[in-house]
Coordinates of C-alpha atoms and ligand atoms in Angstrom, one line a residue:
M294 CA 0.0 0.0 0.0
S295 CA 1.5 3.4 -1.0
N296 CA 1.5 6.2 1.5
N297 CA -1.3 8.0 -0.3
K298 CA -3.7 5.1 -0.2
S299 CA -5.7 4.2 2.9
D300 CA -8.9 2.4 4.0
F301 CA -10.6 5.7 4.9
L302 CA -10.0 9.3 3.7
V303 CA -11.4 12.0 5.9
I304 CA -11.7 15.6 4.7
G305 CA -11.5 18.1 7.5
A306 CA -9.7 17.8 10.9
G307 CA -12.1 19.9 13.0
I308 CA -13.8 18.1 15.9
A309 CA -16.1 16.1 13.5
G310 CA -13.3 14.8 11.2
A311 CA -10.8 14.3 14.0
S312 CA -13.2 12.3 16.3
A313 CA -14.4 10.0 13.4
A314 CA -10.9 9.5 12.2
A315 CA -9.8 8.5 15.7
R316 CA -12.5 5.9 16.0
L317 CA -11.8 4.6 12.5
S318 CA -8.1 4.4 13.0
Q319 CA -8.7 1.6 15.5
H320 CA -10.1 -0.5 12.5
G321 CA -8.0 0.4 9.5
S322 CA -5.7 3.0 8.0
V323 CA -7.0 6.6 7.9
I324 CA -5.6 9.7 6.2
V325 CA -7.1 13.0 7.3
L326 CA -6.7 16.0 4.9
E327 CA -6.9 19.4 6.5
R328 CA -6.6 22.6 4.5
E329 CA -5.3 24.8 7.3
S330 CA -2.1 24.5 9.2
Q331 CA -4.1 24.3 12.5
P332 CA -6.9 21.7 12.6
G333 CA -8.9 23.8 15.1
Y334 CA -8.7 27.0 13.0
H335 CA -12.3 27.2 12.0
T336 CA -15.5 26.5 14.0
T337 CA -14.0 24.0 16.4
G338 CA -11.6 26.7 17.8
R339 CA -14.3 29.4 18.0
S340 CA -17.0 27.7 20.2
A341 CA -18.5 28.5 23.6
A342 CA -17.1 25.2 24.9
T343 CA -20.2 24.1 26.7
F344 CA -21.8 20.7 27.4
E345 CA -25.5 21.5 27.7
P346 CA -27.9 18.6 27.7
S347 CA -31.0 20.8 27.4
Y348 CA -29.8 22.4 24.1
G349 CA -31.3 21.8 20.7
S350 CA -34.1 19.4 19.6
H351 CA -35.0 16.3 21.5
D352 CA -33.0 14.2 19.1
V353 CA -29.9 16.4 19.4
R354 CA -30.2 16.2 23.2
K355 CA -30.1 12.4 23.0
L356 CA -26.7 12.7 21.2
I357 CA -25.5 15.1 23.8
L358 CA -26.6 12.8 26.7
A359 CA -25.1 9.8 24.9
S360 CA -21.7 11.7 24.8
E361 CA -21.6 12.5 28.5
E362 CA -20.0 9.3 29.7
F363 CA -17.0 9.6 27.3
L364 CA -16.5 13.3 28.0
R365 CA -16.6 12.7 31.8
S366 CA -14.5 9.5 31.8
P367 CA -12.7 9.1 28.4
T368 CA -11.9 5.8 26.9
V369 CA -8.3 4.7 27.6
G370 CA -6.0 6.2 25.1
Y371 CA -8.0 9.4 24.6
G372 CA -5.9 12.1 26.5
D373 CA -4.4 11.4 29.9
G374 CA -7.6 9.9 31.3
S375 CA -8.8 13.2 32.9
S376 CA -12.4 14.3 32.4
F377 CA -12.9 16.8 29.6
L378 CA -15.7 18.4 31.6
S379 CA -15.8 20.8 34.6
P380 CA -18.7 22.3 36.5
R381 CA -20.4 25.4 35.1
G382 CA -24.2 25.4 35.4
I383 CA -26.7 27.0 33.0
M384 CA -29.3 29.8 33.8
A385 CA -32.0 31.4 31.6
I386 CA -33.2 34.7 32.9
F387 CA -36.7 36.2 32.3
R388 CA -38.2 39.7 32.8
A389 CA -41.5 40.2 34.6
D390 CA -43.3 40.3 31.2
Q391 CA -41.9 37.0 30.2
K392 CA -43.7 34.8 32.7
E393 CA -45.4 32.6 30.1
A394 CA -42.2 32.2 28.1
M395 CA -40.4 31.1 31.3
E396 CA -43.1 28.5 32.0
R397 CA -42.9 27.1 28.4
E398 CA -39.1 27.0 28.6
F399 CA -39.1 25.3 32.0
E400 CA -41.5 22.6 30.8
D401 CA -39.4 22.0 27.7
V402 CA -36.0 21.7 29.4
Q403 CA -37.5 19.6 32.3
S404 CA -38.6 17.0 29.8
T405 CA -35.0 16.0 29.2
S406 CA -33.2 17.5 32.2
P407 CA -35.5 17.2 35.2
D408 CA -33.1 18.8 37.6
F409 CA -33.9 22.3 36.2
R410 CA -35.5 24.5 38.9
I411 CA -37.0 28.0 39.0
L412 CA -35.1 30.6 41.0
S413 CA -36.6 33.8 42.5
Q414 CA -35.0 37.1 41.7
Q415 CA -33.1 37.0 45.0
E416 CA -31.8 33.5 44.4
T417 CA -30.7 34.5 40.9
L418 CA -28.9 37.6 42.1
E419 CA -27.0 35.5 44.7
R420 CA -25.6 33.5 41.9
V421 CA -24.9 36.3 39.4
P422 CA -24.9 39.6 41.3
I423 CA -24.3 41.9 38.3
L424 CA -27.9 41.3 37.0
D425 CA -30.1 44.4 37.0
P426 CA -33.1 43.7 39.3
D427 CA -35.1 46.1 37.1
Y428 CA -34.5 43.8 34.1
M429 CA -34.5 40.3 35.5
A430 CA -37.5 39.0 37.6
A431 CA -36.6 35.2 37.8
S432 CA -34.6 32.5 36.2
I433 CA -34.5 28.8 35.5
Y434 CA -31.3 27.0 36.5
S435 CA -29.5 23.6 36.3
D436 CA -26.1 22.4 37.5
L437 CA -25.9 19.9 34.6
A438 CA -24.2 22.1 32.0
Q439 CA -20.4 21.8 32.1
D440 CA -17.4 23.5 30.5
I441 CA -15.7 21.4 27.9
D442 CA -11.9 21.5 27.5
V443 CA -12.2 21.7 23.7
H444 CA -8.5 21.9 23.0
A445 CA -7.8 18.8 25.2
L446 CA -10.6 16.9 23.6
H447 CA -9.6 17.8 20.0
Q448 CA -5.9 16.9 20.8
A449 CA -7.0 13.6 22.3
Y450 CA -8.8 12.6 19.1
L451 CA -5.8 13.7 17.0
G452 CA -3.4 11.8 19.4
V453 CA -5.3 8.6 18.8
I454 CA -5.1 9.0 15.0
K455 CA -1.3 9.3 15.4
S456 CA -0.9 6.5 17.9
N457 CA -2.7 4.1 15.5
D458 CA -0.2 4.9 12.7
S459 CA -2.8 6.8 10.7
Q460 CA -2.0 10.3 9.3
L461 CA -3.2 13.9 9.7
I462 CA -1.9 15.9 6.7
V463 CA -2.3 19.7 7.2
N464 CA -2.0 22.4 4.5
A465 CA -3.8 19.9 2.3
D466 CA -6.5 21.8 0.5
V467 CA -8.8 19.4 -1.3
T468 CA -9.4 20.7 -4.8
A469 CA -10.8 17.7 -6.7
I470 CA -12.7 14.5 -5.9
S471 CA -13.5 11.8 -8.4
H472 CA -14.9 8.3 -8.6
H473 CA -15.8 5.9 -11.4
A474 CA -19.6 5.3 -11.4
S475 CA -18.8 1.6 -11.7
G476 CA -17.3 1.7 -8.2
G477 CA -13.7 1.4 -7.0
D478 CA -11.6 4.0 -5.1
W479 CA -12.3 7.7 -4.6
H480 CA -9.4 9.9 -5.8
V481 CA -8.8 13.1 -4.0
D482 CA -6.4 15.8 -5.2
T483 CA -5.0 18.6 -3.0
A484 CA -3.4 21.9 -4.0
K485 CA 0.0 21.2 -2.5
A486 CA 0.0 17.9 -0.6
G487 CA -0.5 15.4 -3.5
S488 CA -3.2 13.0 -4.4
F489 CA -4.9 10.3 -2.3
S490 CA -7.2 7.4 -2.7
A491 CA -9.5 5.2 -0.6
P492 CA -12.7 3.2 -1.1
I493 CA -14.5 5.4 1.4
V494 CA -14.3 9.2 1.7
I495 CA -15.7 10.9 4.8
N496 CA -16.9 14.5 4.1
A497 CA -16.3 16.3 7.5
A498 CA -15.4 19.7 6.0
G499 CA -17.6 21.7 8.3
A500 CA -19.2 24.7 6.5
W501 CA -17.7 23.4 3.3
C502 CA -19.4 20.0 3.2
D503 CA -21.7 21.0 0.3
V504 CA -18.7 22.4 -1.5
M505 CA -16.9 19.1 -1.1
A506 CA -20.0 17.3 -2.4
E507 CA -20.1 19.5 -5.5
L508 CA -16.4 18.7 -6.2
A509 CA -17.3 15.0 -6.0
G510 CA -20.4 15.4 -8.3
V511 CA -22.7 14.5 -5.4
P512 CA -25.9 16.6 -5.0
A513 CA -25.7 19.0 -2.1
I514 CA -27.5 18.2 1.2
G515 CA -28.6 21.9 1.7
L516 CA -26.2 22.9 4.4
E517 CA -26.6 26.4 5.8
P518 CA -23.6 27.9 7.6
R519 CA -24.8 30.7 10.0
R520 CA -22.4 33.2 11.5
R521 CA -22.3 33.8 15.2
N522 CA -20.4 36.7 16.8
A523 CA -18.8 36.7 20.2
V524 CA -16.8 39.2 22.3
L525 CA -14.6 38.8 25.3
I526 CA -14.9 41.5 27.9
P527 CA -13.0 42.0 31.2
G528 CA -14.5 40.5 34.3
P529 CA -16.5 43.2 36.1
E530 CA -14.4 44.9 38.7
G531 CA -14.8 43.5 42.3
Y532 CA -16.3 40.2 41.2
D533 CA -14.9 36.7 40.9
V534 CA -16.8 35.4 37.9
S535 CA -15.3 31.9 38.0
S536 CA -18.3 30.2 39.6
W537 CA -21.0 32.0 37.6
P538 CA -23.1 29.8 35.3
M539 CA -23.5 30.3 31.6
L540 CA -26.4 32.7 31.4
G541 CA -28.8 33.5 28.6
G542 CA -31.8 35.8 28.0
S543 CA -34.4 35.7 25.2
D544 CA -36.2 38.3 23.2
P545 CA -33.8 39.9 22.7
A546 CA -31.4 36.9 22.8
F547 CA -27.9 37.0 24.2
Y548 CA -25.7 34.9 26.5
F549 CA -22.6 35.3 28.5
K550 CA -20.3 32.9 30.3
P551 CA -17.1 33.1 32.3
D552 CA -13.9 32.5 30.4
A553 CA -10.7 32.5 32.4
G554 CA -11.7 35.5 34.5
R555 CA -13.4 37.4 31.7
L556 CA -16.9 37.1 30.2
M557 CA -17.6 35.8 26.7
V558 CA -20.8 37.6 25.4
S559 CA -22.7 36.7 22.3
P560 CA -25.9 38.2 20.7
E561 CA -26.9 34.6 19.8
D562 CA -27.0 35.6 16.1
A563 CA -27.3 33.1 13.3
I564 CA -26.8 35.0 10.1
P565 CA -26.7 32.9 6.9
S566 CA -23.2 33.1 5.3
P567 CA -21.3 31.4 2.5
P568 CA -18.6 29.1 3.9
C569 CA -15.6 31.3 4.7
D570 CA -13.1 32.4 7.4
A571 CA -15.9 34.2 9.4
R572 CA -15.0 37.6 10.7
P573 CA -16.8 39.5 13.5
D574 CA -19.3 42.2 12.5
E575 CA -18.9 45.5 14.4
M576 CA -22.7 46.1 14.5
D577 CA -23.4 42.6 15.9
I578 CA -20.7 43.0 18.5
A579 CA -22.2 46.3 19.5
I580 CA -25.6 44.6 19.8
A581 CA -24.1 41.9 22.0
I582 CA -22.7 44.5 24.4
D583 CA -25.9 46.6 24.4
R584 CA -28.0 43.5 25.4
F585 CA -25.4 42.6 28.1
E586 CA -25.5 46.1 29.5
N587 CA -29.3 46.3 29.4
A588 CA -29.6 43.1 31.5
T589 CA -26.8 44.0 34.0
T590 CA -25.5 46.9 36.0
V591 CA -22.1 46.7 34.2
S592 CA -20.9 49.2 31.6
V593 CA -18.4 47.7 29.1
K594 CA -15.5 50.0 28.5
R595 CA -13.1 47.9 26.5
P596 CA -13.8 44.7 24.6
E597 CA -10.7 42.6 24.7
H598 CA -11.2 40.4 21.7
T599 CA -13.9 39.7 19.1
W600 CA -14.5 36.7 16.9
A601 CA -17.1 34.9 14.8
G602 CA -17.6 31.3 13.7
L603 CA -19.9 29.4 11.4
R604 CA -22.5 27.0 12.8
S605 CA -23.7 24.8 10.0
F606 CA -27.2 23.3 9.9
V607 CA -29.2 21.1 7.6
A608 CA -33.0 21.7 7.2
D609 CA -34.1 19.8 10.4
E610 CA -31.1 21.0 12.5
M611 CA -30.3 17.4 13.4
L612 CA -26.8 16.1 12.7
V613 CA -26.0 13.9 9.7
A614 CA -23.9 10.7 9.5
G615 CA -24.3 8.2 6.7
F616 CA -23.5 7.2 3.1
D617 CA -25.0 9.2 0.3
P618 CA -28.2 7.3 -0.6
D619 CA -27.5 7.3 -4.3
P620 CA -25.6 4.0 -5.2
A621 CA -23.8 6.0 -8.0
H622 CA -21.9 7.7 -5.2
S623 CA -21.2 4.6 -3.1
G624 CA -18.5 5.2 -0.6
F625 CA -19.2 8.9 -0.1
F626 CA -20.0 9.4 3.6
W627 CA -21.6 12.5 5.0
L628 CA -20.6 13.7 8.5
T629 CA -22.1 17.2 8.7
G630 CA -24.7 19.5 10.2
Q631 CA -23.0 19.8 13.6
G632 CA -24.7 23.2 14.1
G633 CA -24.1 24.7 17.6
Y634 CA -23.5 21.3 19.2
G635 CA -20.7 19.6 17.3
I636 CA -18.2 19.5 20.2
E637 CA -20.6 18.1 22.8
T638 CA -22.0 15.5 20.4
S639 CA -18.6 14.4 19.0
P640 CA -18.2 11.3 21.1
A641 CA -21.6 9.9 20.1
M642 CA -21.4 11.0 16.5
S643 CA -18.0 9.6 15.9
L644 CA -19.0 6.2 17.4
I645 CA -22.1 6.2 15.1
A646 CA -20.0 7.3 12.1
S647 CA -17.4 4.6 12.7
S648 CA -20.1 1.9 12.9
L649 CA -21.9 3.1 9.8
V650 CA -18.7 3.6 7.7
R651 CA -17.7 0.0 8.5
G652 CA -21.1 -1.4 8.0
T653 CA -21.4 -2.8 11.5
A654 CA -24.4 -2.8 13.7
F655 CA -25.6 0.5 15.1
P656 CA -23.9 0.9 18.5
D657 CA -25.9 -0.5 21.4
H658 CA -24.9 2.4 23.6
M659 CA -26.6 4.8 21.1
A660 CA -29.7 2.6 20.7
A661 CA -30.1 2.8 24.5
F662 CA -30.6 6.5 24.0
D663 CA -33.4 5.7 21.5
L664 CA -31.3 6.7 18.6
S665 CA -31.2 4.9 15.3
A666 CA -29.3 5.2 12.0
A667 CA -32.4 6.7 10.4
D668 CA -32.3 9.7 12.8
V669 CA -29.0 10.8 11.3
A670 CA -29.3 9.4 7.8
P671 CA -28.6 11.9 4.9
G672 CA -31.4 10.2 2.9
R673 CA -34.0 12.0 5.1
L674 CA -32.9 15.3 3.5
K675 CA -32.6 14.3 -0.1
Ligands
LIG108 C1 -19.8 31.1 18.7 C2 -20.0 29.6 18.7 C3 -20.3 28.9 19.9 C4 -20.4 27.5 19.9 N1 -20.6 26.9 21.1 C5 -20.7 25.5 21.1 C6 -20.8 24.9 22.4 O1 -20.9 25.5 23.4 N2 -20.8 23.5 22.4 C7 -20.7 22.8 21.2 O2 -20.8 21.5 21.3 N3 -20.6 23.4 20.0 C8 -20.6 24.7 20.0 N4 -20.4 25.4 18.8 C9 -20.5 24.6 17.5 C10 -19.2 23.8 17.3 O3 -18.1 24.7 17.4 C11 -19.3 23.2 15.9 O4 -20.5 22.4 15.8 C12 -18.1 22.3 15.6 O5 -16.9 22.9 15.9 C13 -18.1 21.9 14.1 O6 -17.0 21.1 13.9 P1 -16.6 20.6 12.4 O7 -15.4 19.7 12.5 O8 -17.8 20.2 11.7 O9 -16.2 22.0 11.7 P2 -14.8 22.8 11.6 O10 -14.1 22.9 13.0 O11 -15.0 24.0 10.9 O12 -13.8 21.8 10.8 C14 -14.0 21.6 9.4 C15 -12.6 21.6 8.8 O13 -12.7 21.2 7.4 C16 -11.6 21.8 6.8 N5 -11.8 22.0 5.3 C17 -12.8 22.7 4.7 N6 -12.6 22.6 3.4 C18 -11.5 21.8 3.2 C19 -10.8 21.5 2.0 N7 -11.2 21.9 0.8 N8 -9.7 20.7 2.1 C20 -9.3 20.3 3.4 N9 -9.9 20.6 4.5 C21 -11.0 21.4 4.4 C22 -11.5 23.2 7.4 O14 -10.3 23.8 7.3 C23 -11.9 22.9 8.9 O15 -10.7 22.7 9.7 C24 -20.3 26.8 18.7 C25 -20.0 27.4 17.5 C26 -19.8 28.8 17.5 C27 -19.4 29.5 16.3

């Protein structure tokens, strides 16, 4: 076997590609092609790093819950054995005129995370004293949400690829993908790193998944990248923010969470965007700060850092893992639609992807969460 031929070719070394490649490297040779010099350069390195079991649709929540065990107590070989999670907590605040919205939200999150409870204004202020009592009337709260050490998790996946003698090739911009309709290997060309072939190609190119499909002559899945802005502000003077939960408000939407002594603030925007190196938008950053200032007694003098990332969704906002349903494209595997939950679902999605790629039974561990291959199949969208 030449160096450029493998059992599995993965395009993209963000959290989706890296996690799937790590699992697959335990069963065969894998080559991961990454365009950037840093695998976490795009969305994976720009997240809010939160494990939140009450986030997204009920099916998404199943994937998050099914990932918890691995994140808390990683499989041997993934990192140094330490948990990737640490306590954070999650709080949603409501104004006096949002009583009905609070009741609806409480009912919804309780259906999957029964430990949510309603906190009075006073109880809420005891946890986050900078909130403005003229704005916030009450909140709902759960301890379940955790911080994720995204860098350690991503490095753990990349480390497994290496230790299984598979390869990550950076600066490998995929420019062409071809396949004979009669079957056989997929051939993938890169701009500067050479050509590669494998019977199975896994499309984990994040916001570029439909671009990769187009290169391969496979119909698009209808992926919509949506830009989200974020700003880091100094921790308010006189407060130790480290134990504060992640906190969100709705209508207008915003959230903030502690980040190494500072606060990350986002306007929770989701602006459709072509796939690109997303840049923060001054107006959206100003909106984030305005919403933060309205809900708190803090005035922001100097943002320290701003950024934006693309969260990419398919039509039903559930994730996608499976072979393209058209037999003419056999061996073309979709791993996409990670949206705003690609980090916290990566343990479950990579296990599912590894089973489906190899044609083995759907993992029992996932079936126990009432998940099936049909829930993530690309065919549901085509
Ligand atoms: C502000 C923000 C907050 C978020 N908060 C959370 C959170 O709290 N919890 C959570 O779980 N998720 C969160 N997310 C979502 C999460 O970050 C994503 O779902 C996840 O990172 C997507 O991973 P990915 O591997 O699919 O994409 P990416 O990390 O973008 O990786 C795709 C890779 O494919 C590569 N690629 C593309 N085209 C080519 C090509 N032609 N050749 C070779 N390589 C190519 C790219 O260079 C890139 O490295 C957040 C996202 C944002 C923006």
